[in-house]
């Protein structure tokens, strides 16, 4: 008799817990998706800056960015953003060509 009374008492909190987990999982997935979109956007933006600064030599910088995570602990986006800033300064302040600046960024 007691077992029949306990089951309904356990069912409601258990159902609420499962519903809470489902809501939490949905929020986690949404957060992950938002982070992934931002990361993609950052990479695209930094790649555009690299292409603008280095022109035909941009491929050299992008190739270096792919190994930056292993070599320096930087994401490709972080490396490309830094490279674009340094390249821009080398071109504008030092008068280097895009190819010369790309060689110096390495």
Tab-separated table of N, CA, C and O in Angstrom:
chain	number	residue	atom	x	y	z
A	1	UNK	N	0.811	-1.195	0.000
A	1	UNK	CA	0.000	0.000	0.000
A	1	UNK	C	0.860	1.267	0.000
A	1	UNK	O	0.584	2.185	-0.742
A	2	UNK	N	1.901	1.268	0.768
A	2	UNK	CA	2.790	2.415	0.821
A	2	UNK	C	3.492	2.619	-0.509
A	2	UNK	O	3.682	3.745	-0.949
A	3	UNK	N	3.866	1.532	-1.200
A	3	UNK	CA	4.534	1.615	-2.493
A	3	UNK	C	3.696	2.343	-3.521
A	3	UNK	O	4.203	3.097	-4.329
A	4	UNK	N	2.386	2.137	-3.518
A	4	UNK	CA	1.511	2.809	-4.478
A	4	UNK	C	1.421	4.302	-4.194
A	4	UNK	O	1.248	5.100	-5.100
A	5	UNK	N	1.554	4.700	-2.955
A	5	UNK	CA	1.501	6.115	-2.600
A	5	UNK	C	2.821	6.820	-2.912
A	5	UNK	O	2.841	7.988	-3.255
A	6	UNK	N	3.916	6.094	-2.807
A	6	UNK	CA	5.231	6.693	-3.042
A	6	UNK	C	5.455	6.934	-4.533
A	6	UNK	O	6.000	7.950	-4.925
A	7	UNK	N	5.025	6.032	-5.382
A	7	UNK	CA	5.269	6.177	-6.821
A	7	UNK	C	4.753	7.504	-7.374
A	7	UNK	O	5.501	8.201	-8.051
A	8	UNK	N	3.507	7.889	-7.137
A	8	UNK	CA	3.063	9.186	-7.654
A	8	UNK	C	3.851	10.349	-7.035
A	8	UNK	O	4.117	11.344	-7.705
A	9	UNK	N	4.277	10.194	-5.794
A	9	UNK	CA	5.031	11.257	-5.137
A	9	UNK	C	6.417	11.408	-5.764
A	9	UNK	O	6.979	12.491	-5.780
A	10	UNK	N	6.950	10.343	-6.298
A	10	UNK	CA	8.270	10.382	-6.929
A	10	UNK	C	8.163	10.784	-8.392
A	10	UNK	O	9.048	11.442	-8.929
A	11	UNK	N	7.077	10.417	-9.033
A	11	UNK	CA	6.916	10.696	-10.460
A	11	UNK	C	6.952	12.188	-10.776
A	11	UNK	O	7.611	12.606	-11.726
A	12	UNK	N	6.227	12.991	-10.030
A	12	UNK	CA	6.147	14.429	-10.329
A	12	UNK	C	7.527	15.097	-10.228
A	12	UNK	O	7.943	15.793	-11.168
A	13	UNK	N	8.263	14.905	-9.133
A	13	UNK	CA	9.599	15.533	-9.078
A	13	UNK	C	10.549	14.985	-10.140
A	13	UNK	O	11.362	15.717	-10.698
A	14	UNK	N	10.432	13.695	-10.434
A	14	UNK	CA	11.285	13.100	-11.457
A	14	UNK	C	10.974	13.703	-12.821
A	14	UNK	O	11.876	14.042	-13.586
A	15	UNK	N	9.701	13.877	-13.122
A	15	UNK	CA	9.302	14.487	-14.391
A	15	UNK	C	9.800	15.930	-14.476
A	15	UNK	O	10.264	16.376	-15.531
A	16	UNK	N	9.740	16.643	-13.364
A	16	UNK	CA	10.236	18.016	-13.344
A	16	UNK	C	11.763	18.050	-13.555
A	16	UNK	O	12.277	18.917	-14.265
A	17	UNK	N	12.450	17.101	-12.958
A	17	UNK	CA	13.902	17.039	-13.119
A	17	UNK	C	14.269	16.750	-14.563
A	17	UNK	O	15.178	17.370	-15.127
A	18	UNK	N	13.567	15.813	-15.183
A	18	UNK	CA	13.838	15.480	-16.578
A	18	UNK	C	13.537	16.682	-17.471
A	18	UNK	O	14.315	17.008	-18.390
A	19	UNK	N	12.448	17.366	-17.210
A	19	UNK	CA	12.110	18.558	-17.992
A	19	UNK	C	13.171	19.633	-17.812
A	19	UNK	O	13.568	20.299	-18.776
A	20	UNK	N	13.656	19.794	-16.593
A	20	UNK	CA	14.721	20.771	-16.335
A	20	UNK	C	15.996	20.430	-17.080
A	20	UNK	O	16.665	21.306	-17.623
A	21	UNK	N	16.332	19.152	-17.121
A	21	UNK	CA	17.517	18.722	-17.865
A	21	UNK	C	17.358	18.996	-19.354
A	21	UNK	O	18.303	19.414	-20.031
A	22	UNK	N	16.165	18.758	-19.867
A	22	UNK	CA	15.914	19.002	-21.288
A	22	UNK	C	16.056	20.488	-21.618
A	22	UNK	O	16.657	20.850	-22.634
A	23	UNK	N	15.539	21.348	-20.750
A	23	UNK	CA	15.661	22.793	-20.963
A	23	UNK	C	17.126	23.206	-20.884
A	23	UNK	O	17.628	23.971	-21.713
A	24	UNK	N	17.840	22.664	-19.898
A	24	UNK	CA	19.261	22.976	-19.762
A	24	UNK	C	20.063	22.509	-20.957
A	24	UNK	O	20.954	23.204	-21.442
A	25	UNK	N	19.764	21.335	-21.469
A	25	UNK	CA	20.464	20.814	-22.645
A	25	UNK	C	20.164	21.676	-23.860
A	25	UNK	O	21.054	21.960	-24.666
A	26	UNK	N	18.935	22.113	-23.995
A	26	UNK	CA	18.574	22.987	-25.114
A	26	UNK	C	19.323	24.308	-25.050
A	26	UNK	O	19.814	24.805	-26.068
A	27	UNK	N	19.457	24.863	-23.862
A	27	UNK	CA	20.197	26.111	-23.693
A	27	UNK	C	21.679	25.905	-24.003
A	27	UNK	O	22.320	26.767	-24.615
A	28	UNK	N	22.219	24.763	-23.606
A	28	UNK	CA	23.627	24.471	-23.884
A	28	UNK	C	23.869	24.357	-25.382
A	28	UNK	O	24.864	24.868	-25.907
A	29	UNK	N	22.966	23.686	-26.081
A	29	UNK	CA	23.096	23.546	-27.539
A	29	UNK	C	22.998	24.918	-28.198
A	29	UNK	O	23.776	25.241	-29.103
A	30	UNK	N	22.081	25.738	-27.754
A	30	UNK	CA	21.929	27.080	-28.325
A	30	UNK	C	23.183	27.912	-28.064
A	30	UNK	O	23.655	28.638	-28.941
A	31	UNK	N	23.740	27.800	-26.855
A	31	UNK	CA	24.972	28.522	-26.533
A	31	UNK	C	26.133	28.058	-27.385
A	31	UNK	O	26.933	28.866	-27.869
A	32	UNK	N	26.235	26.753	-27.590
A	32	UNK	CA	27.291	26.198	-28.434
A	32	UNK	C	27.157	26.708	-29.859
A	32	UNK	O	28.141	27.101	-30.489
A	33	UNK	N	25.933	26.717	-30.362
A	33	UNK	CA	25.701	27.181	-31.734
A	33	UNK	C	26.083	28.652	-31.875
A	33	UNK	O	26.712	29.043	-32.865
A	34	UNK	N	25.727	29.457	-30.892
A	34	UNK	CA	26.071	30.883	-30.939
A	34	UNK	C	27.581	31.070	-30.906
A	34	UNK	O	28.129	31.903	-31.640
A	35	UNK	N	28.276	30.304	-30.079
A	35	UNK	CA	29.745	30.388	-30.013
A	35	UNK	C	30.377	29.962	-31.330
A	35	UNK	O	31.353	30.560	-31.786
A	36	UNK	N	29.833	28.928	-31.941
A	36	UNK	CA	30.378	28.439	-33.213
A	36	UNK	C	30.196	29.482	-34.313
A	36	UNK	O	31.109	29.711	-35.117
A	37	UNK	N	29.048	30.138	-34.350
A	37	UNK	CA	28.795	31.172	-35.356
A	37	UNK	C	29.752	32.346	-35.152
A	37	UNK	O	30.326	32.873	-36.110
A	38	UNK	N	29.970	32.735	-33.900
A	38	UNK	CA	30.889	33.845	-33.610
A	38	UNK	C	32.309	33.478	-34.009
A	38	UNK	O	33.031	34.287	-34.604
A	39	UNK	N	32.743	32.263	-33.697
A	39	UNK	CA	34.094	31.831	-34.049
A	39	UNK	C	34.279	31.839	-35.569
A	39	UNK	O	35.305	32.293	-36.074
A	40	UNK	N	33.284	31.345	-36.291
A	40	UNK	CA	33.350	31.352	-37.748
A	40	UNK	C	33.418	32.783	-38.271
A	40	UNK	O	34.205	33.093	-39.168
A	41	UNK	N	32.627	33.649	-37.698
A	41	UNK	CA	32.615	35.049	-38.102
A	41	UNK	C	33.974	35.697	-37.851
A	41	UNK	O	34.481	36.456	-38.686
A	42	UNK	N	34.583	35.397	-36.707
A	42	UNK	CA	35.901	35.945	-36.378
A	42	UNK	C	36.957	35.492	-37.385
A	42	UNK	O	37.797	36.279	-37.816
A	43	UNK	N	36.921	34.211	-37.750
A	43	UNK	CA	37.887	33.682	-38.720
A	43	UNK	C	37.681	34.351	-40.079
A	43	UNK	O	38.648	34.752	-40.740
A	44	UNK	N	36.443	34.490	-40.504
A	44	UNK	CA	36.158	35.125	-41.788
A	44	UNK	C	36.618	36.583	-41.797
A	44	UNK	O	37.195	37.057	-42.775
A	45	UNK	N	36.370	37.279	-40.707
A	45	UNK	CA	36.756	38.686	-40.624
A	45	UNK	C	38.274	38.836	-40.637
A	45	UNK	O	38.820	39.685	-41.339
A	46	UNK	N	38.973	37.993	-39.879
A	46	UNK	CA	40.429	38.092	-39.843
A	46	UNK	C	41.042	37.674	-41.180
A	46	UNK	O	42.033	38.255	-41.624
A	47	UNK	N	40.446	36.686	-41.849
A	47	UNK	CA	40.936	36.281	-43.172
A	47	UNK	C	40.757	37.420	-44.176
A	47	UNK	O	41.625	37.656	-45.018
A	48	UNK	N	39.665	38.138	-44.080
A	48	UNK	CA	39.435	39.294	-44.944
A	48	UNK	C	40.469	40.382	-44.712
A	48	UNK	O	40.964	41.004	-45.667
A	49	UNK	N	40.836	40.601	-43.452
A	49	UNK	CA	41.869	41.591	-43.134
A	49	UNK	C	43.212	41.158	-43.702
A	49	UNK	O	43.957	41.974	-44.260
A	50	UNK	N	43.530	39.875	-43.583
A	50	UNK	CA	44.786	39.352	-44.127
A	50	UNK	C	44.813	39.540	-45.638
A	50	UNK	O	45.827	39.981	-46.207
A	51	UNK	N	43.727	39.229	-46.318
A	51	UNK	CA	43.667	39.384	-47.766
A	51	UNK	C	43.811	40.854	-48.178
A	51	UNK	O	44.465	41.165	-49.170
A	52	UNK	N	43.223	41.737	-47.386
A	52	UNK	CA	43.311	43.162	-47.682
A	52	UNK	C	44.737	43.677	-47.517
A	52	UNK	O	45.222	44.449	-48.343
A	53	UNK	N	45.419	43.258	-46.474
A	53	UNK	CA	46.770	43.754	-46.188
A	53	UNK	C	47.817	43.098	-47.089
A	53	UNK	O	48.695	43.764	-47.625
A	54	UNK	N	47.720	41.779	-47.257
A	54	UNK	CA	48.794	41.047	-47.921
A	54	UNK	C	48.528	40.719	-49.394
A	54	UNK	O	49.426	40.239	-50.085
A	55	UNK	N	47.314	40.942	-49.863
A	55	UNK	CA	47.000	40.707	-51.264
A	55	UNK	C	47.343	39.299	-51.720
A	55	UNK	O	46.892	38.320	-51.117
A	56	UNK	N	48.172	39.192	-52.752
A	56	UNK	CA	48.528	37.884	-53.304
A	56	UNK	C	49.335	37.022	-52.340
A	56	UNK	O	49.428	35.814	-52.522
A	57	UNK	N	49.913	37.622	-51.320
A	57	UNK	CA	50.698	36.876	-50.328
A	57	UNK	C	49.848	36.398	-49.148
A	57	UNK	O	50.375	35.831	-48.195
A	58	UNK	N	48.545	36.626	-49.214
A	58	UNK	CA	47.664	36.242	-48.098
A	58	UNK	C	47.692	34.745	-47.826
A	58	UNK	O	47.608	34.320	-46.671
A	59	UNK	N	47.827	33.937	-48.862
A	59	UNK	CA	47.872	32.488	-48.686
A	59	UNK	C	48.998	32.053	-47.767
A	59	UNK	O	48.853	31.104	-46.988
A	60	UNK	N	50.118	32.757	-47.843
A	60	UNK	CA	51.262	32.461	-46.974
A	60	UNK	C	50.894	32.684	-45.503
A	60	UNK	O	51.210	31.867	-44.642
A	61	UNK	N	50.207	33.767	-45.222
A	61	UNK	CA	49.818	34.084	-43.844
A	61	UNK	C	48.752	33.106	-43.363
A	61	UNK	O	48.807	32.617	-42.228
A	62	UNK	N	47.784	32.795	-44.203
A	62	UNK	CA	46.716	31.865	-43.819
A	62	UNK	C	47.291	30.486	-43.543
A	62	UNK	O	46.888	29.812	-42.599
A	63	UNK	N	48.273	30.065	-44.320
A	63	UNK	CA	48.920	28.775	-44.072
A	63	UNK	C	49.642	28.784	-42.717
A	63	UNK	O	49.603	27.800	-41.972
A	64	UNK	N	50.271	29.891	-42.386
A	64	UNK	CA	50.937	30.008	-41.086
A	64	UNK	C	49.920	29.984	-39.950
A	64	UNK	O	50.185	29.432	-38.886
A	65	UNK	N	48.770	30.583	-40.186
A	65	UNK	CA	47.733	30.638	-39.156
A	65	UNK	C	47.243	29.248	-38.785
A	65	UNK	O	46.898	28.986	-37.637
A	66	UNK	N	47.220	28.354	-39.756
A	66	UNK	CA	46.740	27.001	-39.486
A	66	UNK	C	47.651	26.261	-38.508
A	66	UNK	O	47.191	25.428	-37.740
A	67	UNK	N	48.943	26.562	-38.519
A	67	UNK	CA	49.871	25.921	-37.583
A	67	UNK	C	50.079	26.711	-36.302
A	67	UNK	O	50.787	26.267	-35.396
A	68	UNK	N	49.467	27.880	-36.198
A	68	UNK	CA	49.686	28.744	-35.040
A	68	UNK	C	49.176	28.138	-33.742
A	68	UNK	O	49.763	28.349	-32.680
A	69	UNK	N	48.103	27.378	-33.814
A	69	UNK	CA	47.553	26.773	-32.600
A	69	UNK	C	48.574	25.836	-31.975
A	69	UNK	O	48.775	25.847	-30.754
A	70	UNK	N	49.223	25.049	-32.801
A	70	UNK	CA	50.222	24.115	-32.292
A	70	UNK	C	51.500	24.834	-31.867
A	70	UNK	O	52.070	24.546	-30.824
A	71	UNK	N	51.958	25.764	-32.675
A	71	UNK	CA	53.240	26.410	-32.423
A	71	UNK	C	53.180	27.457	-31.305
A	71	UNK	O	54.097	27.545	-30.492
A	72	UNK	N	52.109	28.239	-31.272
A	72	UNK	CA	52.061	29.382	-30.359
A	72	UNK	C	50.874	29.368	-29.398
A	72	UNK	O	50.757	30.241	-28.562
A	73	UNK	N	49.982	28.428	-29.555
A	73	UNK	CA	48.793	28.398	-28.710
A	73	UNK	C	47.763	29.448	-29.092
A	73	UNK	O	46.962	29.860	-28.263
A	74	UNK	N	47.797	29.895	-30.333
A	74	UNK	CA	46.839	30.889	-30.816
A	74	UNK	C	45.837	30.226	-31.753
A	74	UNK	O	46.166	29.274	-32.445
A	75	UNK	N	44.650	30.771	-31.792
A	75	UNK	CA	43.693	30.317	-32.798
A	75	UNK	C	44.101	30.930	-34.140
A	75	UNK	O	44.860	31.906	-34.194
A	76	UNK	N	43.587	30.361	-35.211
A	76	UNK	CA	43.866	30.912	-36.540
A	76	UNK	C	43.400	32.360	-36.615
A	76	UNK	O	44.087	33.219	-37.177
A	77	UNK	N	42.260	32.642	-36.027
A	77	UNK	CA	41.719	33.998	-36.040
A	77	UNK	C	42.639	34.968	-35.301
A	77	UNK	O	42.902	36.078	-35.779
A	78	UNK	N	43.132	34.569	-34.152
A	78	UNK	CA	44.038	35.435	-33.379
A	78	UNK	C	45.327	35.701	-34.157
A	78	UNK	O	45.812	36.825	-34.196
A	79	UNK	N	45.874	34.654	-34.771
A	79	UNK	CA	47.107	34.819	-35.536
A	79	UNK	C	46.879	35.741	-36.723
A	79	UNK	O	47.667	36.647	-36.985
A	80	UNK	N	45.790	35.516	-37.453
A	80	UNK	CA	45.506	36.325	-38.635
A	80	UNK	C	45.268	37.780	-38.273
A	80	UNK	O	45.722	38.680	-38.982
A	81	UNK	N	44.569	38.024	-37.176
A	81	UNK	CA	44.317	39.399	-36.738
A	81	UNK	C	45.631	40.092	-36.396
A	81	UNK	O	45.874	41.234	-36.804
A	82	UNK	N	46.494	39.401	-35.675
A	82	UNK	CA	47.800	39.969	-35.314
A	82	UNK	C	48.657	40.189	-36.560
A	82	UNK	O	49.320	41.218	-36.691
A	83	UNK	N	48.656	39.216	-37.457
A	83	UNK	CA	49.445	39.331	-38.685
A	83	UNK	C	48.976	40.513	-39.524
A	83	UNK	O	49.802	41.245	-40.093
A	84	UNK	N	47.671	40.718	-39.615
A	84	UNK	CA	47.141	41.833	-40.392
A	84	UNK	C	47.574	43.169	-39.782
A	84	UNK	O	47.952	44.098	-40.510
A	85	UNK	N	47.562	43.267	-38.476
A	85	UNK	CA	47.993	44.496	-37.806
A	85	UNK	C	49.483	44.751	-38.046
A	85	UNK	O	49.888	45.852	-38.432
A	86	UNK	N	50.300	43.711	-37.851
A	86	UNK	CA	51.742	43.853	-38.063
A	86	UNK	C	52.034	44.153	-39.531
A	86	UNK	O	52.844	45.040	-39.846
A	87	UNK	N	51.391	43.439	-40.437
A	87	UNK	CA	51.604	43.670	-41.862
A	87	UNK	C	51.228	45.077	-42.282
A	87	UNK	O	51.931	45.718	-43.071
A	88	UNK	N	50.129	45.556	-41.742
A	88	UNK	CA	49.694	46.908	-42.052
A	88	UNK	C	50.729	47.934	-41.583
A	88	UNK	O	51.059	48.883	-42.306
A	89	UNK	N	51.258	47.728	-40.407
A	89	UNK	CA	52.281	48.645	-39.901
A	89	UNK	C	53.560	48.567	-40.740
A	89	UNK	O	54.180	49.593	-41.036
A	90	UNK	N	53.949	47.368	-41.130
A	90	UNK	CA	55.150	47.211	-41.952
A	90	UNK	C	54.988	47.899	-43.305
A	90	UNK	O	55.924	48.520	-43.813
A	91	UNK	N	53.807	47.792	-43.887
A	91	UNK	CA	53.562	48.432	-45.175
A	91	UNK	C	53.475	49.950	-45.044
A	91	UNK	O	54.108	50.684	-45.800
A	92	UNK	N	52.701	50.421	-44.076
A	92	UNK	CA	52.427	51.846	-43.957
A	92	UNK	C	53.575	52.629	-43.316
A	92	UNK	O	53.836	53.768	-43.707
A	93	UNK	N	54.203	52.052	-42.325
A	93	UNK	CA	55.250	52.768	-41.604
A	93	UNK	C	56.643	52.531	-42.174
A	93	UNK	O	57.487	53.413	-42.141
A	94	UNK	N	56.878	51.329	-42.671
A	94	UNK	CA	58.212	50.960	-43.136
A	94	UNK	C	58.328	50.961	-44.656
A	94	UNK	O	59.415	50.817	-45.191
A	95	UNK	N	57.195	51.036	-45.347
A	95	UNK	CA	57.204	51.076	-46.793
A	95	UNK	C	57.451	49.734	-47.468
A	95	UNK	O	57.809	49.685	-48.639
A	96	UNK	N	57.257	48.627	-46.745
A	96	UNK	CA	57.457	47.314	-47.336
A	96	UNK	C	56.312	46.968	-48.275
A	96	UNK	O	55.193	47.452	-48.110
A	97	UNK	N	56.600	46.111	-49.246
A	97	UNK	CA	55.544	45.605	-50.113
A	97	UNK	C	54.762	44.536	-49.344
A	97	UNK	O	55.198	44.084	-48.280
A	98	UNK	N	53.637	44.117	-49.894
A	98	UNK	CA	52.830	43.078	-49.253
A	98	UNK	C	53.628	41.789	-49.104
A	98	UNK	O	53.585	41.138	-48.050
A	99	UNK	N	54.369	41.424	-50.130
A	99	UNK	CA	55.164	40.193	-50.077
A	99	UNK	C	56.273	40.296	-49.042
A	99	UNK	O	56.533	39.347	-48.294
A	100	UNK	N	56.929	41.451	-48.969
A	100	UNK	CA	57.985	41.651	-47.968
A	100	UNK	C	57.414	41.609	-46.555
A	100	UNK	O	58.002	41.035	-45.649
A	101	UNK	N	56.241	42.219	-46.381
A	101	UNK	CA	55.595	42.209	-45.064
A	101	UNK	C	55.203	40.790	-44.677
A	101	UNK	O	55.373	40.392	-43.520
A	102	UNK	N	54.710	40.026	-45.628
A	102	UNK	CA	54.320	38.628	-45.348
A	102	UNK	C	55.535	37.819	-44.903
A	102	UNK	O	55.429	36.998	-43.983
A	103	UNK	N	56.693	38.050	-45.514
A	103	UNK	CA	57.904	37.352	-45.111
A	103	UNK	C	58.333	37.745	-43.704
A	103	UNK	O	58.865	36.913	-42.969
A	104	UNK	N	58.082	38.973	-43.306
A	104	UNK	CA	58.480	39.434	-41.977
A	104	UNK	C	57.553	38.950	-40.876
A	104	UNK	O	57.973	38.832	-39.729
A	105	UNK	N	56.319	38.666	-41.203
A	105	UNK	CA	55.338	38.251	-40.185
A	105	UNK	C	55.651	36.865	-39.629
A	105	UNK	O	55.385	36.575	-38.487
A	106	UNK	N	56.274	36.023	-40.443
A	106	UNK	CA	56.565	34.659	-40.020
A	106	UNK	C	57.338	34.630	-38.744
A	106	UNK	O	58.213	34.924	-38.295
